[in-house]
């Protein structure tokens, strides 16, 4: 049993071997929070953990009692305005203008497994023994609103998930002004706040600061989860590192506007809130209607950030991603975008594909420009019909030719968008998000289709499905190249305009759902100008995502390193591209570009015909290497060893399940003359195995590699070596370690 209920004391204790989450029904009937962290022994009464005290100037609930103040009590579903002055988890706006509610415990039940969230992505179980779910039924008697709070605890993972469903059982409509998915009150604030932020072409950089009194937050109000901030947050103890120490990870399974916030009060309590961003949200609930929040995921570890990341990787790989591709190594692809941009013909594409095939590439992806009047970014979006002036044999013919060259074929779509210069817009000018009488803002010359409307999603689905039914398409790159503005839908009345951002995302999920159901073998890769919508919500439908439009190897180190904090290597689209790089104009060695891209889904984004014979030989070796090790790289246990945010070197590694094979990637940004001897301490090896190093044939035991480290020094020390190619800037190496013998401890 992992969920215990003590009837006498009304205490709930959710636990597995790793974590405990404890809460109780408070004297005022609401739910109080008591503890979340490493597993502790159960007790009948944890009431002392409430930590109430009669503090001066506090607002108190019971007459004659100065100690019970919601201002200080840790809670599960707090509201504002009845003693608690912190940001609330829920706000119910009533017809009389009141925003006060009082969700009191009514009943609960425990279910084996984990229920699905209708219309929303969520983690799941395959066997009901994998998890247990507690559903608390809380009731606000004045409005008649029920709050069903879902807590799932996985039995074999240090993972808890939470979401809330509001049901209007009253006889008057209300508005939900906010409906956060998660609220966690922590009893102290001795944490570093770690966020994953950046911009287009530099997504998910690791940024750390100390938590302090007041509110700190990240979020998005752009309609997509955004390049700027990722819906992932870590609170770690200041001395927590990759291998040791406590940390809490919060991830939001959602692709639209979000808020992640920590509020530290005057007594050093920390309230964490995760949910749909309340500033762009208002949900109208008529009697009998309900609203389901997306799911938030919490991971606790006392074994460092690597362990936290591995927990997320395994959960997202096995119990968030789904379908045919979930457990399969990903095809090595070539994408024509940086090779041709809009300037291609069928023959040019076939020419690129043939060379790629000769090198061992498995999938050709035709990017933007194959449809409608799309010869630049001013026209064509919305017309998902092949442009036969450019591709005379249609997509069907091109796909057929690709298959004949021995390549699978993939295609780019941007389903949510439209150019005004398109047949779709000319026939349905009212299908975009727009405010009547007001100017419309564009992004990349395009407008956002109103995916809150079923008929719009239906129409796009039919266009896409027609192509997929007719042509041999094995892969889809689903792009989204602008954020949302003028988020207003003429299809809904004034009371429902606050719902449009969320209804839009539900429309996106609906289209993904329909396509993945009808075409289960098609591999979907998500994209939003690179990594603008790289989040767990999308990962549920598309098991991989183009991590960034920046394909420069040095920039990719930071992007993929930051991304790895939450997301598995198998989810990170990563390609080798040309030099000078198209985003950074930097020249990096071909081997370094590949050495970074191996820790991802791997592919090429260039015309291999333009490489020298020598380079082609190198590409062939890269592809052969990736084919041999991709299972290990994409699905092995991943460890970060050295951070590119902290120094001139980066290192990471992947270890096979049996710990007999490991691939280590070592990278140095700028060369260093006459350097010291350098070593990288490895992780995850078996200390009693002796490993042979692919680079020099040396044989060293796992304990030495993990405690003393792998020698990564250069022999050259700034002098021209007699027998080797000198190292330069942007140097990198891959070390393959294979166990050759085992000794007893
Ligand atoms: C976005 C994507 C690119 C490419 C272009 C095509 O920028 O991130 O990879 O597909 O669109 O227009």
XYZ file of C-alpha atoms and ligand atoms in Angstrom:
757
model
C 0.000 0.000 0.000
C 1.535 3.312 -0.884
C -1.329 5.567 0.198
C -2.206 5.435 3.889
C -5.175 7.207 5.450
C -5.366 7.613 9.228
C -9.042 8.013 9.901
C -8.740 9.292 13.443
C -6.260 12.039 12.693
C -7.372 12.526 9.079
C -3.801 12.267 7.853
C -2.859 11.078 4.366
C 0.572 9.616 3.802
C 1.555 8.873 0.208
C 4.851 7.077 0.008
C 7.032 4.636 -1.833
C 10.558 3.504 -0.935
C 11.993 6.881 -1.875
C 9.585 9.669 -0.965
C 6.823 10.649 1.445
C 4.083 13.218 0.865
C 1.951 13.933 3.915
C -1.138 16.087 4.360
C -4.125 16.300 6.675
C -7.588 17.697 7.018
C -7.232 20.911 9.009
C -9.544 21.967 11.864
C -11.246 24.362 9.412
C -11.978 21.483 7.023
C -9.465 22.555 4.381
C -6.448 20.496 3.366
C -3.153 21.244 5.081
C 0.247 20.192 3.848
C 2.699 18.600 6.256
C 5.718 17.149 4.485
C 7.254 16.307 1.130
C 10.706 14.781 0.863
C 12.674 11.621 1.549
C 10.581 8.734 2.774
C 9.935 8.777 6.502
C 8.249 6.274 8.828
C 4.535 6.536 9.133
C 2.885 7.791 12.319
C -0.756 7.973 13.335
C -0.536 11.683 13.981
C 1.674 14.124 12.122
C -0.303 17.121 13.351
C 2.757 18.615 15.056
C 4.197 19.276 11.595
C 1.585 21.978 11.114
C 3.818 24.303 13.126
C 1.198 26.819 14.200
C 2.055 29.630 16.604
C 0.194 32.750 17.743
C 2.046 35.355 15.704
C 1.302 39.053 16.183
C -0.731 40.816 13.496
C -1.982 37.553 12.001
C -5.478 36.995 10.652
C -7.024 34.053 12.462
C -9.793 31.616 11.619
C -11.370 30.725 14.989
C -12.524 33.179 17.589
C -10.459 32.897 20.722
C -7.667 31.064 18.868
C -4.662 33.146 17.838
C -2.606 30.238 16.619
C -4.643 28.934 13.686
C -3.919 31.375 10.890
C -4.044 30.478 7.210
C -1.373 33.100 6.774
C 1.176 30.636 8.136
C -0.270 27.211 7.572
C 1.015 25.027 4.774
C -1.900 24.192 2.485
C -2.874 22.101 -0.515
C -5.508 24.268 -2.198
C -5.186 27.736 -0.692
C -7.372 30.668 -1.620
C -6.699 34.363 -1.150
C -8.689 36.585 1.153
C -9.514 34.527 4.232
C -6.285 34.966 6.114
C -3.750 33.787 3.556
C -2.088 36.691 1.753
C 0.141 34.617 -0.510
C -0.651 33.816 -4.147
C -3.467 31.281 -4.184
C -3.904 27.996 -6.023
C -7.451 28.783 -7.108
C -9.696 31.762 -7.544
C -13.442 31.393 -8.058
C -15.081 34.609 -9.238
C -18.764 34.598 -8.376
C -21.755 36.505 -9.714
C -21.824 38.816 -6.700
C -18.197 39.752 -7.340
C -16.738 37.760 -4.466
C -13.504 35.872 -5.100
C -13.516 34.013 -1.823
C -14.045 30.285 -1.608
C -13.527 27.620 1.003
C -12.724 24.156 -0.347
C -13.303 21.732 2.486
C -12.555 18.050 2.627
C -15.645 15.990 1.918
C -14.416 12.512 0.988
C -11.707 10.692 -0.893
C -10.951 7.482 -2.668
C -7.844 5.629 -3.751
C -7.516 4.006 -7.164
C -4.922 1.569 -8.424
C -3.055 3.010 -11.407
C -3.544 6.460 -12.816
C -6.587 7.876 -14.593
C -6.185 9.584 -17.973
C -6.810 13.298 -18.278
C -9.394 13.786 -20.955
C -8.031 15.787 -23.918
C -4.742 16.486 -22.167
C -1.330 14.860 -22.286
C -0.191 13.215 -19.065
C 2.114 10.572 -17.711
C 0.551 7.132 -17.658
C 0.966 3.582 -16.382
C 0.814 0.340 -18.332
C -0.001 -1.794 -15.349
C -2.205 -0.632 -12.511
C 0.440 -1.806 -10.030
C 2.821 0.881 -11.217
C 1.088 3.667 -9.356
C -1.687 4.568 -6.976
C -3.906 7.626 -7.141
C -5.584 9.491 -4.326
C -8.564 11.608 -5.289
C -9.593 14.185 -2.713
C -13.103 15.552 -3.081
C -13.154 19.076 -1.729
C -16.320 21.153 -1.718
C -17.096 24.856 -1.550
C -20.626 24.902 -0.157
C -21.473 28.516 -1.075
C -20.863 28.082 -4.812
C -21.416 24.332 -5.024
C -18.043 23.851 -6.718
C -16.228 20.583 -6.271
C -12.466 20.375 -6.516
C -11.186 16.890 -7.231
C -7.493 16.913 -6.474
C -5.605 14.007 -8.061
C -2.344 12.826 -6.529
C -0.576 9.924 -8.186
C 2.441 8.285 -6.632
C 4.492 5.902 -8.767
C 5.579 2.812 -6.897
C 9.053 2.436 -8.393
C 9.953 6.057 -9.113
C 10.446 9.076 -6.841
C 7.653 10.753 -8.776
C 4.350 12.340 -7.792
C 1.908 13.987 -10.145
C -0.936 16.338 -9.371
C -3.856 17.888 -11.209
C -7.233 19.320 -10.236
C -10.682 19.046 -11.737
C -13.311 21.668 -10.883
C -16.955 20.762 -11.267
C -19.749 23.286 -10.943
C -22.437 21.513 -9.008
C -24.136 24.742 -8.002
C -26.935 26.498 -9.805
C -25.071 29.696 -10.768
C -22.205 30.171 -13.213
C -18.750 31.098 -11.889
C -15.427 32.018 -13.419
C -12.194 30.325 -12.533
C -9.745 33.221 -12.437
C -6.913 30.848 -11.752
C -6.621 27.102 -11.486
C -3.083 26.097 -10.675
C -2.186 22.447 -11.047
C 0.205 22.255 -8.151
C 0.692 24.043 -4.870
C 3.473 22.952 -2.567
C 4.228 24.770 0.688
C 7.743 24.062 1.950
C 8.828 24.817 5.518
C 12.007 26.704 4.617
C 13.623 28.644 1.804
C 17.226 27.444 1.808
C 17.146 26.679 -1.888
C 18.746 27.723 -5.113
C 16.198 28.406 -7.805
C 17.293 26.896 -11.141
C 15.454 27.883 -14.306
C 15.960 27.033 -17.988
C 15.765 30.198 -19.979
C 17.048 31.993 -23.042
C 15.764 33.122 -26.402
C 15.509 31.941 -29.985
C 18.748 30.072 -30.831
C 19.890 29.923 -27.207
C 17.176 27.982 -25.465
C 17.230 26.376 -22.023
C 20.389 27.832 -20.558
C 20.846 26.949 -16.907
C 20.323 30.002 -14.692
C 20.653 29.780 -10.934
C 19.940 32.217 -8.129
C 19.240 32.081 -4.445
C 15.621 32.039 -3.304
C 14.779 35.061 -1.238
C 11.766 36.675 0.391
C 9.222 37.712 -2.213
C 8.019 36.164 -5.440
C 10.298 34.731 -8.097
C 8.807 33.240 -11.205
C 9.203 32.158 -14.796
C 6.411 31.689 -17.264
C 5.046 32.281 -20.695
C 2.185 34.420 -21.940
C 3.117 33.858 -25.586
C 0.681 31.025 -26.282
C 3.556 28.526 -26.604
C 5.698 27.316 -23.729
C 8.402 29.490 -25.333
C 12.092 29.847 -26.091
C 12.361 32.252 -23.195
C 11.393 29.964 -20.322
C 10.840 26.240 -20.097
C 8.080 24.771 -17.896
C 10.688 23.132 -15.702
C 12.032 24.338 -12.380
C 14.476 22.971 -9.848
C 14.773 23.986 -6.223
C 18.017 22.600 -4.906
C 19.936 22.969 -1.694
C 22.855 25.352 -2.233
C 25.418 22.562 -1.807
C 23.575 20.124 -4.063
C 25.610 19.105 -7.084
C 25.240 16.643 -9.922
C 26.046 13.664 -7.733
C 24.867 14.586 -4.276
C 22.333 16.572 -2.336
C 18.650 17.352 -2.190
C 16.612 18.801 -5.007
C 12.984 19.131 -6.040
C 12.110 19.174 -9.723
C 8.816 20.546 -11.066
C 7.674 19.932 -14.600
C 4.443 21.030 -16.215
C 2.909 18.751 -18.837
C 1.592 21.568 -20.977
C 2.517 23.494 -24.118
C 0.830 26.858 -23.639
C 0.954 29.745 -21.184
C 2.361 28.685 -17.851
C 3.551 30.072 -14.556
C 6.076 28.545 -12.188
C 6.524 30.548 -9.086
C 8.091 30.390 -5.642
C 6.965 32.803 -2.986
C 8.991 33.094 0.182
C 7.090 34.624 3.067
C 8.289 36.546 6.102
C 8.935 33.346 8.030
C 10.928 31.640 5.279
C 8.146 29.341 4.128
C 8.213 28.747 0.392
C 5.079 28.309 -1.686
C 5.612 26.722 -5.106
C 2.837 27.160 -7.658
C 2.748 25.503 -11.071
C -0.037 25.885 -13.577
C -1.617 27.705 -16.473
C -0.610 31.356 -16.337
C -3.455 33.114 -14.485
C -2.862 36.456 -16.234
C -4.115 35.086 -19.548
C -6.743 32.725 -18.203
C -10.364 32.878 -17.074
C -12.620 29.873 -17.417
C -16.371 30.203 -17.360
C -18.130 27.334 -15.599
C -21.850 26.990 -16.110
C -23.702 24.613 -13.778
C -22.704 20.995 -14.552
C -19.595 22.065 -16.447
C -16.123 21.073 -15.355
C -12.569 22.145 -15.932
C -9.544 19.870 -15.813
C -6.127 21.426 -15.176
C -3.058 19.987 -16.891
C -0.749 17.795 -14.864
C 2.285 18.837 -12.861
C 5.076 16.357 -12.089
C 7.255 16.501 -8.982
C 10.488 14.643 -8.432
C 12.374 14.576 -5.160
C 15.937 13.380 -4.858
C 18.606 13.356 -2.189
C 21.185 12.048 -4.663
C 21.917 15.073 -6.801
C 20.805 16.592 -10.066
C 21.961 13.723 -12.245
C 19.659 11.410 -10.374
C 16.796 13.869 -10.714
C 17.390 14.154 -14.444
C 17.600 10.388 -14.886
C 14.267 10.074 -13.089
C 12.666 12.552 -15.492
C 14.354 10.906 -18.485
C 13.005 7.474 -17.627
C 9.554 8.761 -16.801
C 9.261 10.849 -19.955
C 10.781 8.170 -22.155
C 8.667 5.297 -20.882
C 5.553 6.815 -19.327
C 4.953 10.062 -21.192
C 6.096 9.416 -24.757
C 3.977 6.756 -26.421
C 3.539 4.606 -29.450
C 5.620 2.855 -32.036
C 8.684 5.102 -31.714
C 8.771 5.283 -27.949
C 11.341 2.538 -27.472
C 12.913 2.572 -30.923
C 16.202 4.107 -31.921
C 15.603 7.086 -34.158
C 16.420 7.130 -37.859
C 19.485 9.103 -38.902
C 18.033 11.816 -41.067
C 19.061 14.484 -43.505
C 17.043 17.683 -43.608
C 17.269 20.024 -46.593
C 16.504 23.300 -44.776
C 20.003 24.663 -44.261
C 21.100 22.968 -47.500
C 18.632 24.687 -49.827
C 16.198 26.844 -47.845
C 13.360 27.568 -50.317
C 15.565 27.041 -53.350
C 15.048 23.417 -54.380
C 13.783 21.219 -57.177
C 12.906 17.560 -57.112
C 16.200 16.665 -58.773
C 18.181 18.732 -56.320
C 16.502 16.923 -53.421
C 17.144 13.527 -54.960
C 20.766 14.514 -55.532
C 21.139 15.379 -51.835
C 19.316 12.221 -50.802
C 21.468 9.914 -52.949
C 24.690 11.178 -51.456
C 23.180 10.863 -47.988
C 22.088 7.321 -48.723
C 25.603 6.460 -49.867
C 26.841 7.659 -46.469
C 24.294 5.593 -44.567
C 21.560 8.138 -43.798
C 18.122 6.529 -43.397
C 15.521 9.279 -43.741
C 15.210 12.300 -45.990
C 13.200 15.226 -44.613
C 11.776 17.812 -46.972
C 11.426 21.025 -44.991
C 9.482 24.202 -45.709
C 8.489 25.211 -49.254
C 6.838 22.204 -50.930
C 3.218 23.407 -50.784
C 0.931 26.117 -52.096
C 2.575 29.312 -53.315
C 5.367 28.969 -50.796
C 8.595 30.241 -52.333
C 9.398 32.573 -49.461
C 7.871 33.203 -46.045
C 5.196 35.609 -47.299
C 2.850 33.074 -48.839
C 1.433 29.599 -48.792
C 1.008 28.603 -45.155
C -2.372 26.964 -44.779
C -2.392 25.415 -48.259
C -1.200 21.900 -47.520
C -1.330 20.870 -51.149
C 1.821 20.157 -53.096
C 3.174 22.808 -55.445
C 3.456 20.845 -58.689
C 5.385 23.617 -60.435
C 8.184 22.751 -58.088
C 7.541 19.054 -57.503
C 5.979 17.795 -60.725
C 5.344 14.290 -59.384
C 3.710 15.496 -56.238
C 4.600 14.351 -52.750
C 3.509 10.860 -53.720
C 5.978 10.774 -56.595
C 8.801 12.317 -54.618
C 8.249 9.968 -51.678
C 8.252 7.053 -54.104
C 11.568 8.178 -55.600
C 13.033 8.559 -52.134
C 11.944 5.061 -51.220
C 13.566 3.827 -54.429
C 16.865 5.353 -53.369
C 16.478 3.347 -50.166
C 15.509 6.293 -47.974
C 12.443 6.853 -45.861
C 10.717 10.152 -46.520
C 9.613 12.883 -44.118
C 7.757 16.144 -44.538
C 7.523 19.551 -42.839
C 4.190 21.099 -41.840
C 3.235 24.190 -39.902
C -0.390 23.244 -39.256
C -1.397 26.066 -36.913
C -0.487 28.950 -39.206
C -1.679 30.789 -42.278
C -0.324 33.484 -44.578
C -2.795 36.049 -45.821
C -1.498 35.190 -49.264
C -3.031 31.709 -49.269
C -6.167 30.052 -50.571
C -7.108 29.035 -47.042
C -7.090 32.626 -45.797
C -8.868 33.897 -48.913
C -11.704 31.453 -48.329
C -11.765 31.753 -44.513
C -10.493 35.177 -43.429
C -12.398 34.712 -40.163
C -10.400 31.621 -39.187
C -7.532 33.475 -37.547
C -7.298 34.669 -33.974
C -8.260 38.334 -34.150
C -10.083 41.033 -32.223
C -12.944 42.608 -34.160
C -12.098 46.125 -35.286
C -8.463 45.951 -34.237
C -5.248 45.583 -36.179
C -3.612 42.173 -36.217
C 0.009 41.593 -35.322
C 1.993 39.260 -37.546
C 5.050 37.125 -36.851
C 7.199 36.011 -39.771
C 4.382 37.354 -42.005
C 1.984 34.771 -40.690
C -1.176 34.636 -38.605
C -2.412 32.097 -36.112
C -5.315 29.871 -37.037
C -8.077 29.698 -34.481
C -7.472 26.180 -33.197
C -10.102 26.705 -30.512
C -12.605 25.954 -33.300
C -13.223 22.384 -34.286
C -13.979 23.186 -37.931
C -10.553 24.773 -38.315
C -8.780 21.755 -36.829
C -10.968 19.447 -38.949
C -9.957 21.238 -42.119
C -6.221 21.118 -41.378
C -6.510 17.486 -40.331
C -8.146 16.577 -43.633
C -5.446 18.306 -45.672
C -2.644 16.632 -43.755
C -4.310 13.226 -43.605
C -4.883 13.244 -47.370
C -1.151 13.560 -47.987
C -0.303 10.945 -45.381
C -2.895 8.543 -46.819
C -1.608 8.948 -50.372
C 2.151 9.229 -49.995
C 4.748 7.129 -48.221
C 5.512 9.609 -45.462
C 7.320 8.142 -42.441
C 8.076 11.294 -40.490
C 6.552 14.707 -39.872
C 8.289 17.816 -38.632
C 5.533 19.901 -37.034
C 6.631 23.507 -36.785
C 5.159 26.575 -35.053
C 6.982 29.742 -35.969
C 5.345 32.553 -34.085
C 3.768 33.314 -30.738
C 0.115 34.233 -30.314
C -1.277 37.768 -30.289
C -4.824 39.162 -30.314
C -5.988 35.976 -28.676
C -9.679 36.379 -29.319
C -12.034 34.041 -31.089
C -15.138 35.410 -32.786
C -16.641 31.955 -32.350
C -17.048 32.427 -28.591
C -18.993 34.922 -26.531
C -17.513 37.566 -24.250
C -17.552 35.359 -21.149
C -15.382 32.782 -22.861
C -12.571 34.892 -24.292
C -10.358 34.076 -21.315
C -10.501 30.448 -22.394
C -9.102 30.865 -25.885
C -5.397 30.399 -25.121
C -6.164 27.093 -23.454
C -8.761 26.029 -26.011
C -6.143 26.708 -28.694
C -3.720 24.280 -27.056
C -6.512 21.722 -26.685
C -7.017 22.082 -30.455
C -3.312 21.455 -31.061
C -3.469 18.353 -28.871
C -6.602 17.207 -30.664
C -4.903 17.443 -34.060
C -1.842 15.608 -32.758
C -4.119 12.979 -31.275
C -6.039 12.392 -34.491
C -2.890 12.214 -36.609
C -0.972 9.925 -34.273
C -3.997 7.624 -34.018
C -4.527 7.310 -37.755
C -0.813 7.180 -38.589
C 0.753 5.404 -35.613
C 3.952 4.495 -37.477
C 4.759 8.073 -38.465
C 7.528 9.601 -36.360
C 6.630 13.133 -35.256
C 9.288 15.704 -34.459
C 8.020 18.902 -32.897
C 9.565 22.273 -33.599
C 8.761 25.919 -32.865
C 11.463 28.012 -34.534
C 13.727 25.455 -32.920
C 12.994 24.973 -29.234
C 10.060 27.328 -28.652
C 7.689 24.568 -27.623
C 9.991 21.928 -26.229
C 7.883 20.711 -23.331
C 6.415 17.524 -21.839
C 2.969 18.245 -23.303
C 4.284 17.952 -26.844
C 6.552 15.044 -25.915
C 3.438 12.982 -25.237
C 2.586 13.155 -28.950
C 5.960 13.737 -30.606
C 8.764 11.701 -29.004
C 11.425 14.052 -30.345
C 11.730 17.806 -30.854
C 14.126 20.070 -32.781
C 15.996 21.438 -29.787
C 17.069 24.725 -31.364
C 17.513 26.460 -34.710
C 21.072 27.003 -33.600
C 23.083 24.134 -35.060
C 26.505 25.480 -34.037
C 28.315 22.795 -32.033
C 29.529 25.122 -29.279
C 26.138 26.724 -28.756
C 24.499 23.306 -28.880
C 26.623 22.155 -25.944
C 24.846 24.619 -23.663
C 21.434 24.060 -25.209
C 21.580 20.258 -25.007
C 23.211 20.318 -21.590
C 20.457 22.540 -20.198
C 17.782 20.498 -21.970
C 19.167 17.297 -20.451
C 18.262 18.533 -16.986
C 14.709 17.404 -17.683
C 14.437 15.801 -21.113
C 15.943 12.536 -22.380
C 18.622 12.369 -25.078
C 16.132 10.495 -27.289
C 13.957 13.626 -27.378
C 16.583 16.087 -28.593
C 16.722 16.707 -32.330
C 20.370 17.469 -33.141
C 22.098 17.760 -36.532
C 25.498 18.282 -38.074
C 25.445 21.385 -40.278
C 27.898 23.290 -42.474
C 30.649 25.734 -41.572
C 30.703 28.649 -41.327
C 27.644 27.899 -39.233
C 24.494 29.680 -40.403
C 23.587 31.090 -37.006
C 26.978 31.764 -35.389
C 29.207 32.051 -38.493
C 31.676 29.952 -36.547
C 33.927 27.196 -37.867
C 34.070 24.083 -35.767
C 35.665 20.760 -36.737
C 33.394 18.205 -38.394
C 34.095 15.687 -35.650
C 33.034 18.144 -32.942
C 29.772 18.882 -34.740
C 29.049 15.147 -34.770
C 30.334 14.543 -31.245
C 27.729 16.989 -29.945
C 24.921 15.747 -32.195
C 25.457 12.096 -31.165
C 23.900 12.988 -27.811
C 20.549 13.483 -29.471
C 18.560 11.981 -32.300
C 21.357 12.728 -34.831
C 21.159 13.783 -38.430
C 22.583 16.139 -41.012
C 21.345 19.497 -42.190
C 23.545 20.221 -45.222
C 24.260 19.052 -48.764
C 26.775 16.269 -48.404
C 27.688 16.656 -52.085
C 29.555 19.797 -51.089
C 31.915 17.991 -48.743
C 35.397 16.785 -49.743
C 36.082 13.093 -50.250
C 37.946 13.068 -46.981
C 35.011 14.606 -45.167
C 32.620 12.124 -46.747
C 34.745 9.293 -45.385
C 34.474 10.911 -41.964
C 30.696 11.247 -42.319
C 30.440 7.558 -43.210
C 32.362 6.692 -40.070
C 30.151 8.975 -37.988
C 27.009 7.307 -39.259
C 28.441 3.835 -38.718
C 29.373 4.856 -35.175
C 25.922 6.268 -34.479
C 24.216 3.142 -35.792
C 26.330 1.000 -33.522
C 25.850 3.105 -30.398
C 22.552 4.930 -30.785
C 20.652 2.534 -28.594
C 23.116 3.262 -25.793
C 23.282 7.005 -26.513
C 19.530 7.519 -26.794
C 18.289 5.060 -24.192
C 21.248 4.451 -21.871
C 21.704 6.165 -18.522
C 22.869 9.707 -19.133
C 25.278 11.572 -16.845
C 26.443 15.163 -17.002
C 30.093 15.371 -15.956
C 31.276 18.950 -16.639
C 29.122 21.966 -17.263
C 29.697 24.301 -20.226
C 28.151 27.010 -18.053
C 31.001 26.737 -15.582
C 34.179 26.443 -17.578
C 36.006 25.840 -20.820
C 35.306 22.120 -20.900
C 32.153 20.078 -21.085
C 31.724 16.338 -20.627
C 28.814 13.952 -20.496
C 28.370 10.203 -20.929
C 25.876 7.433 -21.516
C 26.147 4.020 -19.864
C 24.471 0.791 -20.954
C 22.058 -0.943 -18.621
C 24.529 -3.743 -17.875
C 27.240 -1.093 -17.335
C 29.543 -2.942 -19.713
C 29.681 -0.179 -22.298
C 29.908 3.569 -21.958
C 30.329 6.412 -24.415
C 31.958 9.539 -23.043
C 31.823 12.871 -24.884
C 34.518 15.387 -23.916
C 34.563 18.914 -25.377
C 36.874 21.897 -24.949
C 35.758 25.256 -26.216
C 39.019 27.186 -26.549
C 42.398 25.575 -26.798
C 44.748 26.009 -23.847
C 48.485 26.136 -24.318
C 50.785 24.128 -22.079
C 47.831 23.035 -19.994
C 47.819 20.997 -16.810
C 46.940 17.331 -16.974
C 43.191 17.060 -17.052
C 40.861 14.324 -15.965
C 37.121 13.816 -15.937
C 35.588 11.709 -13.183
C 33.181 9.280 -14.799
C 29.905 7.999 -13.378
C 27.713 4.947 -13.485
C 30.425 2.365 -14.259
C 30.870 -0.891 -12.391
C 33.843 -0.372 -10.121
C 34.925 -3.960 -10.525
C 34.915 -4.003 -14.303
C 38.099 -3.307 -16.188
C 37.272 -1.088 -19.198
C 39.213 -0.869 -22.433
C 39.464 2.664 -23.780
C 38.839 2.888 -27.545
C 41.242 5.784 -28.049
C 44.442 4.342 -26.684
C 43.659 0.738 -25.829
C 44.402 1.321 -22.146
C 42.657 -0.860 -19.597
C 41.524 0.745 -16.366
C 39.069 -0.341 -13.658
C 35.766 1.389 -13.145
C 36.689 2.542 -9.645
C 39.748 4.344 -10.987
C 37.776 5.966 -13.815
C 35.151 7.161 -11.367
C 37.441 8.255 -8.523
C 40.578 9.449 -10.261
C 39.025 10.076 -13.629
C 39.542 9.538 -17.326
C 42.694 11.218 -18.582
C 41.700 13.844 -21.170
C 45.040 15.658 -21.374
C 46.670 16.692 -24.651
C 50.115 15.423 -25.237
C 51.000 18.431 -27.381
C 51.283 21.185 -24.746
C 51.300 23.802 -27.509
C 54.104 22.292 -29.555
C 53.711 20.824 -32.995
C 53.364 17.120 -32.426
C 55.377 14.744 -34.593
C 52.827 12.038 -34.972
C 49.387 13.541 -34.388
C 47.057 16.216 -35.618
C 47.383 19.177 -33.270
C 44.345 20.145 -31.225
C 42.730 23.463 -31.991
C 39.807 25.423 -30.611
C 36.499 23.537 -30.357
C 38.236 20.228 -29.852
C 36.257 17.203 -28.722
C 36.643 13.489 -28.356
C 34.475 10.445 -27.953
C 35.771 7.670 -25.710
C 34.158 4.267 -25.932
C 34.729 2.160 -22.863
C 34.078 -1.556 -22.981
C 34.280 -3.926 -20.058
C 36.846 -6.624 -20.758
C 37.061 -8.382 -17.417
C 35.551 -8.321 -13.972
C 37.260 -8.837 -10.640
C 35.520 -9.620 -7.404
C 35.395 -6.732 -4.961
C 11.671 27.135 -38.482
C 12.352 25.851 -38.087
C 13.447 25.525 -39.066
C 12.851 25.432 -40.455
C 12.120 26.698 -40.804
C 11.375 26.580 -42.108
O 12.523 28.222 -38.327
O 12.839 25.921 -36.787
O 14.082 24.318 -38.713
O 11.970 24.337 -40.507
O 11.185 27.060 -39.810
O 10.692 27.709 -42.430
